[in-house]
Short mmCIF file of C-alpha atoms in Angstrom, two decimals:
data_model
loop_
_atom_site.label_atom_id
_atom_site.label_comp_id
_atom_site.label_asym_id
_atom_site.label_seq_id
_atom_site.Cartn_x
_atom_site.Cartn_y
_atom_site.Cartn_z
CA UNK B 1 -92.77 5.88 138.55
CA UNK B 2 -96.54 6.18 139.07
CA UNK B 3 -96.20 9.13 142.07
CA UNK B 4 -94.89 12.35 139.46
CA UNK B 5 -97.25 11.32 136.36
CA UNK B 6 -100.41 11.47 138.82
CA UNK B 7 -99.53 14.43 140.77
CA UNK B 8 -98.82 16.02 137.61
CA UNK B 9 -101.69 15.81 135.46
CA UNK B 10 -103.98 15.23 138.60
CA UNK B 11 -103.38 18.99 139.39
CA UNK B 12 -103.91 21.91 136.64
CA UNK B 13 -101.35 24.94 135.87
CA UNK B 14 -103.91 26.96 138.02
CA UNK B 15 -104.16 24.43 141.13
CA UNK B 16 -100.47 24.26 141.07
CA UNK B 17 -99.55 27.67 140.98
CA UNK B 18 -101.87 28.47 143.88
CA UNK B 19 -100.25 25.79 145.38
CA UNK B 20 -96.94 27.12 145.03
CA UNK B 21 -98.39 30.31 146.39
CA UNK B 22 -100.08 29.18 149.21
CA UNK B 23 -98.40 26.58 150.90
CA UNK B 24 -94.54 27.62 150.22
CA UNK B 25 -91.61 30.12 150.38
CA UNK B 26 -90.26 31.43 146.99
CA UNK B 27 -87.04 29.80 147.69
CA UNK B 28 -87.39 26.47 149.38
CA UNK B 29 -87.00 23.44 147.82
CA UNK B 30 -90.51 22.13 147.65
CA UNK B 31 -91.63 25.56 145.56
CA UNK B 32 -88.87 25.39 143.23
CA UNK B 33 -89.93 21.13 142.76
CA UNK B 34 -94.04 22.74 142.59
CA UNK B 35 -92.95 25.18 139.89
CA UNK B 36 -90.76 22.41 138.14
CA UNK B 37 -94.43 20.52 137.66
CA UNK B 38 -95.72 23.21 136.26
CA UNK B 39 -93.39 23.72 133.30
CA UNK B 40 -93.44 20.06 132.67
CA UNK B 41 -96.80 20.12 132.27
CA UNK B 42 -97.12 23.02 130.23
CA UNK B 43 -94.19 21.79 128.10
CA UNK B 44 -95.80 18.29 127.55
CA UNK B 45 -99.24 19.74 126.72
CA UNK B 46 -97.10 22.35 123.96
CA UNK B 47 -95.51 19.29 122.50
CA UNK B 48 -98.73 17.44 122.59
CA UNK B 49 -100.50 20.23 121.06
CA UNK B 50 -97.52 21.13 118.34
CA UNK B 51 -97.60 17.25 117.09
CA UNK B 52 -101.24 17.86 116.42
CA UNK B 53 -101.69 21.17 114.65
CA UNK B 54 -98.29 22.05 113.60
CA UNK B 55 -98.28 20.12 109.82
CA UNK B 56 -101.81 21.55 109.09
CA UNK B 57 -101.20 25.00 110.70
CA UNK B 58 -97.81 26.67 109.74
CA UNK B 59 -96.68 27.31 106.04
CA UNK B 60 -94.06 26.35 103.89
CA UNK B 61 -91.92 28.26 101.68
CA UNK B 62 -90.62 26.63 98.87
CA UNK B 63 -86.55 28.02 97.27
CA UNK B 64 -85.92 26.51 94.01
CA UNK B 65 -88.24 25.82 91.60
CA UNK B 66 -86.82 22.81 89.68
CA UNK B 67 -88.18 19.33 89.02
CA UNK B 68 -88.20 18.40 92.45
CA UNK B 69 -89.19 22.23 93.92
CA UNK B 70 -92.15 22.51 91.80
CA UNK B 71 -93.63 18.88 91.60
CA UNK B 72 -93.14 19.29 95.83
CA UNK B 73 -95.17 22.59 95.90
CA UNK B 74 -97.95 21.66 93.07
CA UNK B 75 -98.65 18.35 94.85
CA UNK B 76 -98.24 19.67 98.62
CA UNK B 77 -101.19 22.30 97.49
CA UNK B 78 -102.86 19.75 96.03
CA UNK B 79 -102.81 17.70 99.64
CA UNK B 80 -103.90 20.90 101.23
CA UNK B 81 -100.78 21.68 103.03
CA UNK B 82 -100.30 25.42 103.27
CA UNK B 83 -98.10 27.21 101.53
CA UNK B 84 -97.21 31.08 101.20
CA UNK B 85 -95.04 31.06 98.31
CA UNK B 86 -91.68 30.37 96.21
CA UNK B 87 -89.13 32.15 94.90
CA UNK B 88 -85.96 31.24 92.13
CA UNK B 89 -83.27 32.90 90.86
CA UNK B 90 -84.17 32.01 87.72
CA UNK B 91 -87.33 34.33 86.84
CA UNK B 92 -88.84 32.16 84.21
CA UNK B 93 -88.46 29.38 86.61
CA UNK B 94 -90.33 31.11 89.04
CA UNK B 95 -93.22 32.01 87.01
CA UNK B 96 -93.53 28.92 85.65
CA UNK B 97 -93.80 27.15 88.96
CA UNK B 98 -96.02 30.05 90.17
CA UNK B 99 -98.37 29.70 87.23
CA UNK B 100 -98.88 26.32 87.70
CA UNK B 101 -99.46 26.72 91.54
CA UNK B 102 -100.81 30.01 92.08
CA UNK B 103 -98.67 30.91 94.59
CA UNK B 104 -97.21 34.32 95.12
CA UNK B 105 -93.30 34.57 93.92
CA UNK B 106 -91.77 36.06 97.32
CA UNK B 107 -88.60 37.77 97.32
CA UNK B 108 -86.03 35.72 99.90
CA UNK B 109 -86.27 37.96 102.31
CA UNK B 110 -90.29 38.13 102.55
CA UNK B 111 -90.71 34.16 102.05
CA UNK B 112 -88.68 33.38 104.91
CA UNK B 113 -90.19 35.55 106.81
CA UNK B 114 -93.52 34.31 106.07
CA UNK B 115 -92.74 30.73 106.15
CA UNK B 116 -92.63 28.01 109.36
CA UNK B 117 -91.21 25.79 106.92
CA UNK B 118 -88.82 26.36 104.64
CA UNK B 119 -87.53 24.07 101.59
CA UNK B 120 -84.26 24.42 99.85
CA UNK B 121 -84.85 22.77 96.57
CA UNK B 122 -81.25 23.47 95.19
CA UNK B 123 -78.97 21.22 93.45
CA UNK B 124 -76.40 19.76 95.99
CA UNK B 125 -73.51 21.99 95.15
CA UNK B 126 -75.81 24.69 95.81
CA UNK B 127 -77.23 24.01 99.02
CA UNK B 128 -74.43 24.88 100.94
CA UNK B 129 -73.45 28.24 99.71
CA UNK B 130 -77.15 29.17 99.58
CA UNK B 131 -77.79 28.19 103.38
CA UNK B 132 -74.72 29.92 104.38
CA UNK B 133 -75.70 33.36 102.32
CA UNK B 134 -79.22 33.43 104.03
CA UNK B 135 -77.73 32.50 107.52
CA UNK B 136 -75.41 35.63 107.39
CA UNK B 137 -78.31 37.56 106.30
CA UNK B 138 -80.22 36.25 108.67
CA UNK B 139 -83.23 35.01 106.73
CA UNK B 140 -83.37 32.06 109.62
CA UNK B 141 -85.10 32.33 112.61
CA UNK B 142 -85.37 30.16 115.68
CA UNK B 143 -88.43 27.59 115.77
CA UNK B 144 -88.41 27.53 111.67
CA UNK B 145 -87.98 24.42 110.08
CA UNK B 146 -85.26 23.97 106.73
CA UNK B 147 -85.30 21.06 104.65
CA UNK B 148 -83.20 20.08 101.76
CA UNK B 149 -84.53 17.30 99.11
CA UNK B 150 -80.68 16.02 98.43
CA UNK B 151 -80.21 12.35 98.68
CA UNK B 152 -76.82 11.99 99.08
CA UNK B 153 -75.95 15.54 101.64
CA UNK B 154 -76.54 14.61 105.06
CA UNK B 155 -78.96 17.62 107.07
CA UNK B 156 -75.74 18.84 108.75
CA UNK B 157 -75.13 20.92 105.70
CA UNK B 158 -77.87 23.07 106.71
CA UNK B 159 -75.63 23.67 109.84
CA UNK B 160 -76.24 27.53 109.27
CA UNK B 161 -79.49 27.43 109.79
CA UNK B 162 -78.99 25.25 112.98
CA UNK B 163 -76.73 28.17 114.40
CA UNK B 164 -79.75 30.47 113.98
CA UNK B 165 -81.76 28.20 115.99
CA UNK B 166 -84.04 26.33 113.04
CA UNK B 167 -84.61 22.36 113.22
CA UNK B 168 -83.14 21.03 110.62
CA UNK B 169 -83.76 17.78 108.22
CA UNK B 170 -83.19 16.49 104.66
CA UNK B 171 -86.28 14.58 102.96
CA UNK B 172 -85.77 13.00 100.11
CA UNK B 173 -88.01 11.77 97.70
CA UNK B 174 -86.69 8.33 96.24
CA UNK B 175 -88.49 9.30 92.52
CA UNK B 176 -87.63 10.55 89.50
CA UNK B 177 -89.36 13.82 88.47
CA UNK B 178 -90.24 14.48 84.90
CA UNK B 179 -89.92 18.14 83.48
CA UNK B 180 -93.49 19.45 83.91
CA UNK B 181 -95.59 18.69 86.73
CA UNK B 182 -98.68 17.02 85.89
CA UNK B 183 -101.41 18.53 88.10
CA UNK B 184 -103.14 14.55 87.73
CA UNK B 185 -100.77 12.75 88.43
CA UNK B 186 -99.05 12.39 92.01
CA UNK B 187 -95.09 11.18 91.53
CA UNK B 188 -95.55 11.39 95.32
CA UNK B 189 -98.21 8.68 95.77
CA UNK B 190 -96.80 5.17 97.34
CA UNK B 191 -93.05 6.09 97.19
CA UNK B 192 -90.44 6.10 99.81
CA UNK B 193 -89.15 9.96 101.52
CA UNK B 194 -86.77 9.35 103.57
CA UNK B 195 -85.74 11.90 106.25
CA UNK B 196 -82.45 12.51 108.28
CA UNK B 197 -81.70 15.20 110.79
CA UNK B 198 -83.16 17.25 113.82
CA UNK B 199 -85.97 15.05 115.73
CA UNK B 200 -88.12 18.45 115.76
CA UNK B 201 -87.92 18.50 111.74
CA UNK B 202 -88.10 14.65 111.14
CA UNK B 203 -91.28 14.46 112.72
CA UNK B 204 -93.00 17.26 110.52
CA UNK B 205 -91.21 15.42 107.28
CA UNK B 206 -92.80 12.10 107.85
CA UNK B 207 -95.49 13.90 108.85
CA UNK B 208 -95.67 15.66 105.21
CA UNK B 209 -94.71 12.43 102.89
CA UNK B 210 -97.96 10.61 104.18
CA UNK B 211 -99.65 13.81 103.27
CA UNK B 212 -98.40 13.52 99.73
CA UNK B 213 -99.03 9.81 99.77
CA UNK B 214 -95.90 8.61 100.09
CA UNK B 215 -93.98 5.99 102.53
CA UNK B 216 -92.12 8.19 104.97
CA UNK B 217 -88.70 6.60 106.85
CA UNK B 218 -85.53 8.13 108.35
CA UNK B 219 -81.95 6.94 107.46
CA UNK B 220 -78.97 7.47 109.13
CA UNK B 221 -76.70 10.11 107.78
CA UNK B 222 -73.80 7.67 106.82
CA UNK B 223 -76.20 5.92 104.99
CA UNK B 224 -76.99 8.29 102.67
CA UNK B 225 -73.89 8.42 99.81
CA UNK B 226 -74.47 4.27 99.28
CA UNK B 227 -79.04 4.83 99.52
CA UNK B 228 -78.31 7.40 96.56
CA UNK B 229 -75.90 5.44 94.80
CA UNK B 230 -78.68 2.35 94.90
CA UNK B 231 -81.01 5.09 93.49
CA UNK B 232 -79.00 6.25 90.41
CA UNK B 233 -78.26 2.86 88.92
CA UNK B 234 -81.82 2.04 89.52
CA UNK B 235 -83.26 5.19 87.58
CA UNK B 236 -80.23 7.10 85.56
CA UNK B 237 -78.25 3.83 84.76
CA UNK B 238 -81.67 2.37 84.14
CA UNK B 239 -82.02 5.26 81.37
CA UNK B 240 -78.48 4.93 79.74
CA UNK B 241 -79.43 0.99 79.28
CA UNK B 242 -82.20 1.79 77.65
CA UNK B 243 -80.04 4.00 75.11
CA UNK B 244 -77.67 1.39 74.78
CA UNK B 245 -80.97 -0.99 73.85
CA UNK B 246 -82.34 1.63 71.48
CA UNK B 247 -79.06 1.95 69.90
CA UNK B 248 -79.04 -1.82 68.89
CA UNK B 249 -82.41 -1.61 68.01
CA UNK B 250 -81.46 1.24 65.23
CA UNK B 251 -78.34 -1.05 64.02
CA UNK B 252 -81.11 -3.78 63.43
CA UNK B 253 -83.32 -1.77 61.09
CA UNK B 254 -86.21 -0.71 63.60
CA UNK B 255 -86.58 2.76 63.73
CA UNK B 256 -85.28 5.09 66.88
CA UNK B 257 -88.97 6.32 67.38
CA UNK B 258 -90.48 2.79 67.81
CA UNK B 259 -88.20 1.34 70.46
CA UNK B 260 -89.81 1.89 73.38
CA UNK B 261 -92.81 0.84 72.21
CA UNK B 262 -91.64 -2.25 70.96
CA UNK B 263 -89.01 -3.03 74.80
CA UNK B 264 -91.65 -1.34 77.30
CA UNK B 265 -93.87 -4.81 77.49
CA UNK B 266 -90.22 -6.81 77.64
CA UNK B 267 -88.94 -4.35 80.52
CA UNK B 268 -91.94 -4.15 82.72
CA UNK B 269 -92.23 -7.95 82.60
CA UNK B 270 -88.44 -7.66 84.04
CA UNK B 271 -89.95 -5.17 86.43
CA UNK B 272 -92.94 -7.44 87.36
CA UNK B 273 -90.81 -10.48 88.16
CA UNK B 274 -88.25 -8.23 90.47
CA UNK B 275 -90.77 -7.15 92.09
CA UNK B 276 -92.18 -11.27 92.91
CA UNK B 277 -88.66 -12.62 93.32
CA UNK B 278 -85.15 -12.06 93.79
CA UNK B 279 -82.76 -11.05 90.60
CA UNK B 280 -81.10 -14.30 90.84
CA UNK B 281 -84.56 -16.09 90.22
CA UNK B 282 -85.69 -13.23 87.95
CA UNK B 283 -82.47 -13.65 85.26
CA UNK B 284 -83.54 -15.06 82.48
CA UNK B 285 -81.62 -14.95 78.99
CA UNK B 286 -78.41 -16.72 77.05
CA UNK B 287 -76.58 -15.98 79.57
CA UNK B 288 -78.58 -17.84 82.66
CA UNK B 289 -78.79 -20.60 80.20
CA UNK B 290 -75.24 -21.02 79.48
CA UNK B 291 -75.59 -20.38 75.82
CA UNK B 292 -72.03 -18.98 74.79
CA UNK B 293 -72.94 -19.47 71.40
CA UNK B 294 -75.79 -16.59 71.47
CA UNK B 295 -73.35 -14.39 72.99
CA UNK B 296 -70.34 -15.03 70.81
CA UNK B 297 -72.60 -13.78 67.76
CA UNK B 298 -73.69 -11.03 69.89
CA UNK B 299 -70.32 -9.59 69.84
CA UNK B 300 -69.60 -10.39 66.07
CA UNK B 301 -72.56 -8.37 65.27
CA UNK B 302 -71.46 -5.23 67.97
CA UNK B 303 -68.28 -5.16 66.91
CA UNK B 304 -69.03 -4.78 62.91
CA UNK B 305 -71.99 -2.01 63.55
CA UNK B 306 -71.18 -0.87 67.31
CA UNK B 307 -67.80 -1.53 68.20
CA UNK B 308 -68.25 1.21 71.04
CA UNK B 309 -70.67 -0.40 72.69
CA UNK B 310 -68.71 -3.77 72.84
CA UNK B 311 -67.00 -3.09 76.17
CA UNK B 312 -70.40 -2.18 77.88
CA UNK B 313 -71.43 -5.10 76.74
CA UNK B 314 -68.75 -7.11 77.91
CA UNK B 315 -68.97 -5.44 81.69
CA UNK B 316 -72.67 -6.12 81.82
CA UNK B 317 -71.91 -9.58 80.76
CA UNK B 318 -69.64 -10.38 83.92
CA UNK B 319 -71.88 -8.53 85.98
CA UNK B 320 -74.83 -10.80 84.93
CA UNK B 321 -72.22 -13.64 84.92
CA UNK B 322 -71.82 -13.17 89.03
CA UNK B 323 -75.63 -13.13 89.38
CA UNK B 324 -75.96 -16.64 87.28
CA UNK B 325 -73.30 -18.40 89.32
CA UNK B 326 -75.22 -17.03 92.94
CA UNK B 327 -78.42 -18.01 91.47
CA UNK B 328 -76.94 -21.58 90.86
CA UNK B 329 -77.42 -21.71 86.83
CA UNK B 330 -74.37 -22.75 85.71
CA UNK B 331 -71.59 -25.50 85.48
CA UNK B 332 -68.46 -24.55 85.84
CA UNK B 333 -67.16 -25.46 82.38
CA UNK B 334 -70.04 -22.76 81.19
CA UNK B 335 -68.87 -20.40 83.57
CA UNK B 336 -65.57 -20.40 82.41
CA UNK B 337 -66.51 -20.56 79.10
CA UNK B 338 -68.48 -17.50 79.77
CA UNK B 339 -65.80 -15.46 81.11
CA UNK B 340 -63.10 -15.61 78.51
CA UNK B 341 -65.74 -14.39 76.00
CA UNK B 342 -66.59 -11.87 78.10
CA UNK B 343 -62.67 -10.52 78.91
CA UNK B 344 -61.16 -10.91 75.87
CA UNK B 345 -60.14 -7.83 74.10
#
């Protein structure tokens, strides 16, 4: 265990190779073990050398220029990670990203070329057909590195780009992007990336989310469907609650415009306690307290001015109901109680 790792960096290329020639025939065994050191050691001190300077040192192209695309290039620039350029099919999308970036718009062809790294910011139902086109035209080239941004495709889609010899990775960004980048604001900063795939590519995506200030870990590739599932109730559930909440606002008198103003301080208190203690300590409400009452008039009230929204309402209700009971609330008598009001047609 000690012998090989101090006979190998003890010597240098040069002293082994004179070595080799000095001391041995081509084809004997102790040559061919002499020239084995030598590639070792040159491999290990590429690696080493490649884990330093390859992040900082080889640029990324950037293929779709959509929320995620262009917030990833503006704030990537921003970090001073090198980039040659993007490129969408839709023009306007382009420019736009471009503008705000000032980076060249590269035809496919050219920004592969001229990229190391190479993201494929495409919807999922994209990504596939997409890598496949540029594999057959061979736009993919040994060494590079392709990333997608989907949460819930595994990197093995990209398996077109494997076959042409590119490391290969997805590296997600657990975030929600909003329509136009803010150059002063970083959506990036403290969030989790996670990243899935080749080692080779892993390593330069972790690498590139504490760049952009973010919280880099890798997931396993089964993982994925259930780690974006978590992520759209939390964010586009999260939204169509709000609506639901706005909507009751408007059937109470107060105006659409004002109802965020008037639930933000309510729903980042929520947030706040979440983020202190579990949701079974954090439920507070009629329901927690048992008051059937409260909720019986809640459902009067839906049903004369928003009798669509009365299921919802009701399914919410027994979801919250199963979080009361683990948290230890309720009696039985108010849980059943509870649940008849909340299943009854």
């Amino acid at each position: 265990k000690t012998l090989l790792p101090n006979l190998l960096f003890s010597l240098s290329p040069k002293a082994l190779d004179r070595s080799v020639a000095a001391s041995f025939h081509e084809n004997t065994p102790c040559t061919i073990f002499m020239k084995g050191l030598i590639n070792i050691r040159r491999d290990l001190k590429l690696k080493k050398k490649f884990r330093k300077n390859f992040p900082m040192t080889h640029k990324t192209g950037i293929i779709g220029c959509g929320r995620a695309g262009s917030h990833l290039a503006l704030h990537l620039k921003k970090a001073g990670w090198p980039l040659c350029g993007l490129w969408d099919a839709r023009r306007q999308a382009a420019i736009a990203a471009a503008e705000l970036t000032a980076l060249p718009i590269l035809d496919p062809q050219s920004l592969t070329r001229a990229a190391d790294i190479l993201f494929l910011a495409l919807p999922d139902d994209a990504l596939g057909p997409a890598c496949t086109e540029f594999a057959e035209n061979n736009l993919f080239r040994p060494g590079q590195i392709v990333f997608h941004l989907s949460g819930s495709q595994p990197a093995s889609l990209l398996a077109p780009a494997a076959q042409k010899g590119a490391f290969t990775a997805s590296l997600h960004p657990l975030q929600s992007f909003s329509r136009t980048p803010d150059p002063d604001e970083n959506p990036f900063l403290g969030i989790l990336m996670t990243a899935e795939g080749m080692p080779e590519a892993v390593e330069v995506g972790l690498a590139m989310a504490r760049q952009l200030g973010a919280r880099g870990a890798t997931i396993a590739a089964e993982a994925k469907t259930l780690y974006h599932a978590a992520a759209v109730v939390a964010s586009n559930y999260l939204v169509t609650l709000m609506d639901f909440a706005f909507d009751l606002l408007e059937a109470s008198g107060i105006e659409g415009e004002q109802a965020m103003a008037f639930l933000s301080p309510l729903v980042s208190g929520t947030l706040t306690n979440l983020s202190k203690m579990p949701p079974t300590q954090a439920l507070t409400g009629p329901l927690m307290r048992g008051d059937s009452a409260t909720l019986s008039r809640h459902m009067e009230a839906m049903a004369s001015k928003r009798p669509q929204r009365c299921a919802l309402y009701q399914a919410l209700g027994r979801a919250t109901l199963d979080l009361a009971v683990r948290g230890g609330h309720l009696s039985g008598a108010d849980v059943d109680t509870i649940n008849s009001l909340l299943s009854a047609k």
